[in-house]
Amino acid sequence: VQAGTALANARMHDRLLKQNRIHEDLRVAQQIQRSFLPRVQPALPGYSFHAHYDPAYEVGGDFYDFIQLPDGRLAILIGDVSGKGVPAALLMARMASELRVCALSEREPAQVMTRVNRALIEMGHTDMFVTAIYMVLDPLRRRLVWSNAGHLPPFVRHAQDGNRVEPLEEVVSLALGILPDTRYDEDSLVLDQGDVVLLFTDGVVEAKNRQGEEFGFVRLAQAVAQGQSSGEMLSKVLTAVSTHVGGEAQYDDVTIVTLGHPGANEPAFGDLTQRVSHNG
């Protein structure tokens, strides 16, 4: 009996050690993944930027970035790797790095997407793909140019058109990593004073309440219409999602990026508010 008890205790101790090692590895992976996210605000007079990143698990497949380009333009990107957990996080890290390299060597968004798609195909991840939006802001011309690789279309709130909310869905190409010869197109928009653009991942619209009802695009558009600035829009969306979900568990990563061309009540310089949290 004593020998059996000692053996059971030894096995339990071994399992606890393994679990502790796994938790420690995930903690380190989480820190590494967070290091890929922006830590400083884009310094663009006349524009404001906010972001929210909340993985469903210790690590996730969502990513976003702000990249200062050599000619004074600013690249904004958001993406979502298929799958969850460590495999998605590893590919997310590789994709974030690849996108940054391509952004600094290619001028047009469609060219960036073409190069990244080829790189992902060459990696050989046949069971995974990436949806992403790569957007470039020319601050002097107030012009946004973007390419959408299978991602959910951004929303824009037009301040000088009665706060009209419009999905930017005219140009959507195939996700990255599916076909090697995919053609990526571009669209553009000139920002008026007070306009705010919102980019998001599917964890926002697919957030479910206790009855299994998704948050959806209608509720999202209503929340977007209420935000008078990029910071307020982010807050309105997060509050609306939280109210809808209630106390239900989070099953997908949630990432939101907002950018605004300030109105009279908004600071002239950008303000990046990054929130990184984990719902275990």
GROMACS .gro file of C-alpha atoms in nm:
model
  280
    1VAL     CA    1   0.000   0.000   0.000
    2GLN     CA    2   0.280   0.239   0.094
    3ALA     CA    3   0.467   0.159  -0.228
    4GLY     CA    4   0.152   0.214  -0.435
    5THR     CA    5   0.085   0.548  -0.266
    6ALA     CA    6   0.444   0.661  -0.321
    7LEU     CA    7   0.424   0.562  -0.689
    8ALA     CA    8   0.096   0.752  -0.736
    9ASN     CA    9   0.244   1.060  -0.567
   10ALA     CA   10   0.552   1.041  -0.789
   11ARG     CA   11   0.339   1.022  -1.103
   12MET     CA   12   0.127   1.316  -0.987
   13HIS     CA   13   0.441   1.517  -0.914
   14ASP     CA   14   0.574   1.440  -1.262
   15ARG     CA   15   0.248   1.553  -1.423
   16LEU     CA   16   0.254   1.877  -1.224
   17LEU     CA   17   0.612   1.946  -1.334
   18LYS     CA   18   0.515   1.892  -1.698
   19GLN     CA   19   0.212   2.120  -1.663
   20ASN     CA   20   0.426   2.389  -1.503
   21ARG     CA   21   0.676   2.366  -1.788
   22ILE     CA   22   0.394   2.400  -2.043
   23HIS     CA   23   0.251   2.702  -1.862
   24GLU     CA   24   0.595   2.861  -1.847
   25ASP     CA   25   0.655   2.797  -2.218
   26LEU     CA   26   0.318   2.957  -2.300
   27ARG     CA   27   0.397   3.255  -2.078
   28VAL     CA   28   0.725   3.311  -2.263
   29ALA     CA   29   0.550   3.264  -2.600
   30GLN     CA   30   0.292   3.522  -2.496
   31GLN     CA   31   0.566   3.774  -2.412
   32ILE     CA   32   0.740   3.710  -2.744
   33GLN     CA   33   0.418   3.750  -2.938
   34ARG     CA   34   0.338   4.078  -2.763
   35SER     CA   35   0.680   4.206  -2.867
   36PHE     CA   36   0.559   4.195  -3.229
   37LEU     CA   37   0.283   4.446  -3.153
   38PRO     CA   38   0.344   4.825  -3.172
   39ARG     CA   39   0.464   4.989  -2.851
   40VAL     CA   40   0.478   5.352  -2.961
   41GLN     CA   41   0.227   5.575  -3.130
   42PRO     CA   42   0.259   5.678  -3.495
   43ALA     CA   43   0.378   6.039  -3.500
   44LEU     CA   44   0.151   6.190  -3.763
   45PRO     CA   45   0.022   6.542  -3.689
   46GLY     CA   46  -0.347   6.567  -3.761
   47TYR     CA   47  -0.426   6.198  -3.711
   48SER     CA   48  -0.505   5.973  -3.417
   49PHE     CA   49  -0.463   5.598  -3.376
   50HIS     CA   50  -0.598   5.348  -3.125
   51ALA     CA   51  -0.576   4.969  -3.102
   52HIS     CA   52  -0.709   4.682  -2.895
   53TYR     CA   53  -0.571   4.327  -2.896
   54ASP     CA   54  -0.718   4.049  -2.684
   55PRO     CA   55  -0.629   3.685  -2.763
   56ALA     CA   56  -0.874   3.413  -2.663
   57TYR     CA   57  -0.589   3.198  -2.529
   58GLU     CA   58  -0.234   3.266  -2.410
   59VAL     CA   59  -0.126   3.323  -2.770
   60GLY     CA   60  -0.332   3.398  -3.077
   61GLY     CA   61  -0.336   3.433  -3.454
   62ASP     CA   62  -0.444   3.798  -3.484
   63PHE     CA   63  -0.191   4.071  -3.554
   64TYR     CA   64  -0.172   4.440  -3.637
   65ASP     CA   65   0.104   4.691  -3.697
   66PHE     CA   66   0.189   5.050  -3.784
   67ILE     CA   67   0.488   5.092  -4.015
   68GLN     CA   68   0.647   5.431  -4.081
   69LEU     CA   69   0.748   5.434  -4.447
   70PRO     CA   70   1.057   5.622  -4.574
   71ASP     CA   71   0.855   5.872  -4.782
   72GLY     CA   72   0.647   5.997  -4.489
   73ARG     CA   73   0.349   5.771  -4.546
   74LEU     CA   74   0.222   5.532  -4.280
   75ALA     CA   75   0.126   5.168  -4.334
   76ILE     CA   76  -0.150   5.018  -4.120
   77LEU     CA   77  -0.214   4.646  -4.129
   78ILE     CA   78  -0.436   4.395  -3.957
   79GLY     CA   79  -0.456   4.020  -4.008
   80ASP     CA   80  -0.593   3.692  -3.885
   81VAL     CA   81  -0.424   3.353  -3.921
   82SER     CA   82  -0.657   3.055  -3.961
   83GLY     CA   83  -0.663   2.829  -3.656
   84LYS     CA   84  -0.584   2.900  -3.294
   85GLY     CA   85  -0.317   2.846  -3.034
   86VAL     CA   86   0.056   2.796  -3.082
   87PRO     CA   87   0.053   2.700  -3.456
   88ALA     CA   88  -0.143   3.015  -3.544
   89ALA     CA   89   0.081   3.226  -3.320
   90LEU     CA   90   0.398   3.097  -3.487
   91LEU     CA   91   0.264   3.174  -3.834
   92MET     CA   92   0.140   3.511  -3.710
   93ALA     CA   93   0.494   3.601  -3.600
   94ARG     CA   94   0.637   3.500  -3.936
   95MET     CA   95   0.368   3.689  -4.129
   96ALA     CA   96   0.409   4.007  -3.924
   97SER     CA   97   0.782   4.002  -3.999
   98GLU     CA   98   0.728   3.924  -4.368
   99LEU     CA   99   0.474   4.204  -4.409
  100ARG     CA  100   0.707   4.456  -4.249
  101VAL     CA  101   0.993   4.361  -4.482
  102CYS     CA  102   0.771   4.381  -4.790
  103ALA     CA  103   0.619   4.712  -4.678
  104LEU     CA  104   0.962   4.873  -4.671
  105SER     CA  105   1.058   4.744  -5.015
  106GLU     CA  106   0.733   4.779  -5.215
  107ARG     CA  107   0.543   5.104  -5.264
  108GLU     CA  108   0.191   4.988  -5.349
  109PRO     CA  109  -0.035   4.776  -5.122
  110ALA     CA  110  -0.119   4.528  -5.399
  111GLN     CA  111   0.251   4.465  -5.460
  112VAL     CA  112   0.304   4.402  -5.088
  113MET     CA  113   0.021   4.149  -5.081
  114THR     CA  114   0.154   3.971  -5.390
  115ARG     CA  115   0.498   3.927  -5.236
  116VAL     CA  116   0.363   3.814  -4.900
  117ASN     CA  117   0.130   3.564  -5.068
  118ARG     CA  118   0.421   3.410  -5.259
  119ALA     CA  119   0.629   3.392  -4.942
  120LEU     CA  120   0.349   3.215  -4.756
  121ILE     CA  121   0.303   2.966  -5.040
  122GLU     CA  122   0.677   2.891  -5.032
  123MET     CA  123   0.655   2.817  -4.659
  124GLY     CA  124   0.440   2.516  -4.744
  125HIS     CA  125   0.162   2.568  -4.487
  126THR     CA  126  -0.103   2.405  -4.704
  127ASP     CA  127  -0.349   2.370  -4.416
  128MET     CA  128  -0.331   2.735  -4.303
  129PHE     CA  129  -0.405   3.072  -4.461
  130VAL     CA  130  -0.408   3.437  -4.359
  131THR     CA  131  -0.665   3.712  -4.413
  132ALA     CA  132  -0.523   4.063  -4.399
  133ILE     CA  133  -0.570   4.426  -4.493
  134TYR     CA  134  -0.267   4.636  -4.581
  135MET     CA  135  -0.348   5.007  -4.584
  136VAL     CA  136  -0.125   5.307  -4.659
  137LEU     CA  137  -0.206   5.658  -4.538
  138ASP     CA  138  -0.067   5.962  -4.717
  139PRO     CA  139  -0.108   6.226  -4.444
  140LEU     CA  140  -0.056   6.529  -4.668
  141ARG     CA  141  -0.311   6.423  -4.928
  142ARG     CA  142  -0.540   6.267  -4.662
  143ARG     CA  143  -0.557   5.962  -4.887
  144LEU     CA  144  -0.589   5.597  -4.787
  145VAL     CA  145  -0.498   5.320  -5.031
  146TRP     CA  146  -0.549   4.958  -4.933
  147SER     CA  147  -0.553   4.600  -5.052
  148ASN     CA  148  -0.778   4.341  -4.887
  149ALA     CA  149  -0.675   3.974  -4.886
  150GLY     CA  150  -0.995   3.795  -4.785
  151HIS     CA  151  -1.039   4.000  -4.467
  152LEU     CA  152  -1.358   4.155  -4.331
  153PRO     CA  153  -1.402   4.500  -4.490
  154PRO     CA  154  -1.319   4.805  -4.276
  155PHE     CA  155  -1.589   5.050  -4.172
  156VAL     CA  156  -1.564   5.428  -4.217
  157ARG     CA  157  -1.777   5.687  -4.038
  158HIS     CA  158  -1.823   5.999  -4.253
  159ALA     CA  159  -1.844   6.291  -4.011
  160GLN     CA  160  -1.954   6.543  -4.273
  161ASP     CA  161  -2.225   6.316  -4.412
  162GLY     CA  162  -2.444   6.283  -4.104
  163ASN     CA  163  -2.212   6.024  -3.943
  164ARG     CA  164  -2.297   5.780  -4.221
  165VAL     CA  165  -2.127   5.441  -4.173
  166GLU     CA  166  -1.999   5.265  -4.483
  167PRO     CA  167  -1.825   4.927  -4.524
  168LEU     CA  168  -1.528   4.950  -4.759
  169GLU     CA  169  -1.609   4.630  -4.945
  170GLU     CA  170  -1.560   4.713  -5.313
  171VAL     CA  171  -1.224   4.535  -5.341
  172VAL     CA  172  -1.168   4.199  -5.167
  173SER     CA  173  -0.921   3.944  -5.303
  174LEU     CA  174  -0.840   3.588  -5.202
  175ALA     CA  175  -0.675   3.523  -4.865
  176LEU     CA  176  -0.297   3.488  -4.847
  177GLY     CA  177  -0.147   3.142  -4.882
  178ILE     CA  178  -0.414   2.974  -5.095
  179LEU     CA  179  -0.316   3.023  -5.461
  180PRO     CA  180   0.028   3.135  -5.584
  181ASP     CA  181  -0.095   3.353  -5.871
  182THR     CA  182  -0.367   3.544  -5.686
  183ARG     CA  183  -0.420   3.899  -5.812
  184TYR     CA  184  -0.456   4.164  -5.545
  185ASP     CA  185  -0.642   4.487  -5.627
  186GLU     CA  186  -0.651   4.824  -5.453
  187ASP     CA  187  -0.909   5.079  -5.347
  188SER     CA  188  -0.870   5.431  -5.210
  189LEU     CA  189  -1.047   5.690  -4.998
  190VAL     CA  190  -0.987   6.057  -4.916
  191LEU     CA  191  -1.051   6.137  -4.551
  192ASP     CA  192  -1.253   6.444  -4.460
  193GLN     CA  193  -1.210   6.616  -4.127
  194GLY     CA  194  -1.368   6.408  -3.850
  195ASP     CA  195  -1.374   6.081  -4.047
  196VAL     CA  196  -1.279   5.763  -3.859
  197VAL     CA  197  -1.187   5.423  -4.006
  198LEU     CA  198  -1.223   5.099  -3.813
  199LEU     CA  199  -1.043   4.773  -3.895
  200PHE     CA  200  -1.131   4.456  -3.705
  201THR     CA  201  -1.101   4.077  -3.700
  202ASP     CA  202  -1.387   3.826  -3.705
  203GLY     CA  203  -1.369   3.779  -3.328
  204VAL     CA  204  -1.564   4.105  -3.300
  205VAL     CA  205  -1.866   4.023  -3.517
  206GLU     CA  206  -1.870   3.654  -3.419
  207ALA     CA  207  -1.875   3.717  -3.043
  208LYS     CA  208  -2.175   3.525  -2.905
  209ASN     CA  209  -2.411   3.573  -2.613
  210ARG     CA  210  -2.563   3.298  -2.400
  211GLN     CA  211  -2.828   3.228  -2.665
  212GLY     CA  212  -2.560   3.171  -2.929
  213GLU     CA  213  -2.646   3.492  -3.117
  214GLU     CA  214  -2.351   3.665  -3.282
  215PHE     CA  215  -2.276   4.034  -3.230
  216GLY     CA  216  -2.295   4.083  -3.605
  217PHE     CA  217  -2.239   4.365  -3.850
  218VAL     CA  218  -2.557   4.560  -3.770
  219ARG     CA  219  -2.463   4.610  -3.405
  220LEU     CA  220  -2.108   4.692  -3.508
  221ALA     CA  221  -2.225   4.961  -3.751
  222GLN     CA  222  -2.447   5.111  -3.479
  223ALA     CA  223  -2.152   5.130  -3.239
  224VAL     CA  224  -1.928   5.279  -3.507
  225ALA     CA  225  -2.184   5.554  -3.573
  226GLN     CA  226  -2.168   5.661  -3.208
  227GLY     CA  227  -1.792   5.718  -3.195
  228GLN     CA  228  -1.702   6.080  -3.264
  229SER     CA  229  -1.326   6.017  -3.254
  230SER     CA  230  -1.097   5.718  -3.307
  231GLY     CA  231  -1.061   5.665  -2.933
  232GLU     CA  232  -1.431   5.700  -2.864
  233MET     CA  233  -1.518   5.467  -3.151
  234LEU     CA  234  -1.293   5.196  -3.009
  235SER     CA  235  -1.452   5.239  -2.667
  236LYS     CA  236  -1.807   5.227  -2.808
  237VAL     CA  237  -1.737   4.907  -3.001
  238LEU     CA  238  -1.575   4.731  -2.707
  239THR     CA  239  -1.860   4.831  -2.476
  240ALA     CA  240  -2.122   4.710  -2.724
  241VAL     CA  241  -1.946   4.374  -2.768
  242SER     CA  242  -1.907   4.329  -2.393
  243THR     CA  243  -2.273   4.412  -2.331
  244HIS     CA  244  -2.384   4.165  -2.598
  245VAL     CA  245  -2.164   3.880  -2.477
  246GLY     CA  246  -2.233   3.929  -2.108
  247GLY     CA  247  -2.037   3.677  -1.905
  248GLU     CA  248  -1.986   3.423  -2.184
  249ALA     CA  249  -1.637   3.292  -2.254
  250GLN     CA  250  -1.431   3.436  -2.538
  251TYR     CA  251  -1.363   3.181  -2.810
  252ASP     CA  252  -1.175   3.387  -3.068
  253ASP     CA  253  -0.912   3.659  -3.074
  254VAL     CA  254  -1.045   4.016  -3.083
  255THR     CA  255  -0.838   4.285  -3.255
  256ILE     CA  256  -0.950   4.637  -3.346
  257VAL     CA  257  -0.759   4.929  -3.499
  258THR     CA  258  -0.906   5.276  -3.545
  259LEU     CA  259  -0.759   5.577  -3.721
  260GLY     CA  260  -0.907   5.921  -3.746
  261HIS     CA  261  -0.855   6.255  -3.914
  262PRO     CA  262  -0.934   6.468  -3.608
  263GLY     CA  263  -1.221   6.706  -3.572
  264ALA     CA  264  -1.220   7.011  -3.347
  265ASN     CA  265  -1.243   6.809  -3.026
  266GLU     CA  266  -0.960   6.565  -3.096
  267PRO     CA  267  -0.583   6.612  -3.034
  268ALA     CA  268  -0.368   6.694  -3.335
  269PHE     CA  269  -0.124   6.411  -3.270
  270GLY     CA  270  -0.187   6.040  -3.275
  271ASP     CA  271  -0.251   5.848  -2.956
  272LEU     CA  272  -0.196   5.473  -2.964
  273THR     CA  273  -0.376   5.294  -2.683
  274GLN     CA  274  -0.280   4.930  -2.686
  275ARG     CA  275  -0.467   4.696  -2.457
  276VAL     CA  276  -0.335   4.343  -2.436
  277SER     CA  277  -0.529   4.109  -2.211
  278HIS     CA  278  -0.601   3.739  -2.179
  279ASN     CA  279  -0.926   3.568  -2.089
  280GLY     CA  280  -0.822   3.228  -1.962
   0.00000   0.00000   0.00000
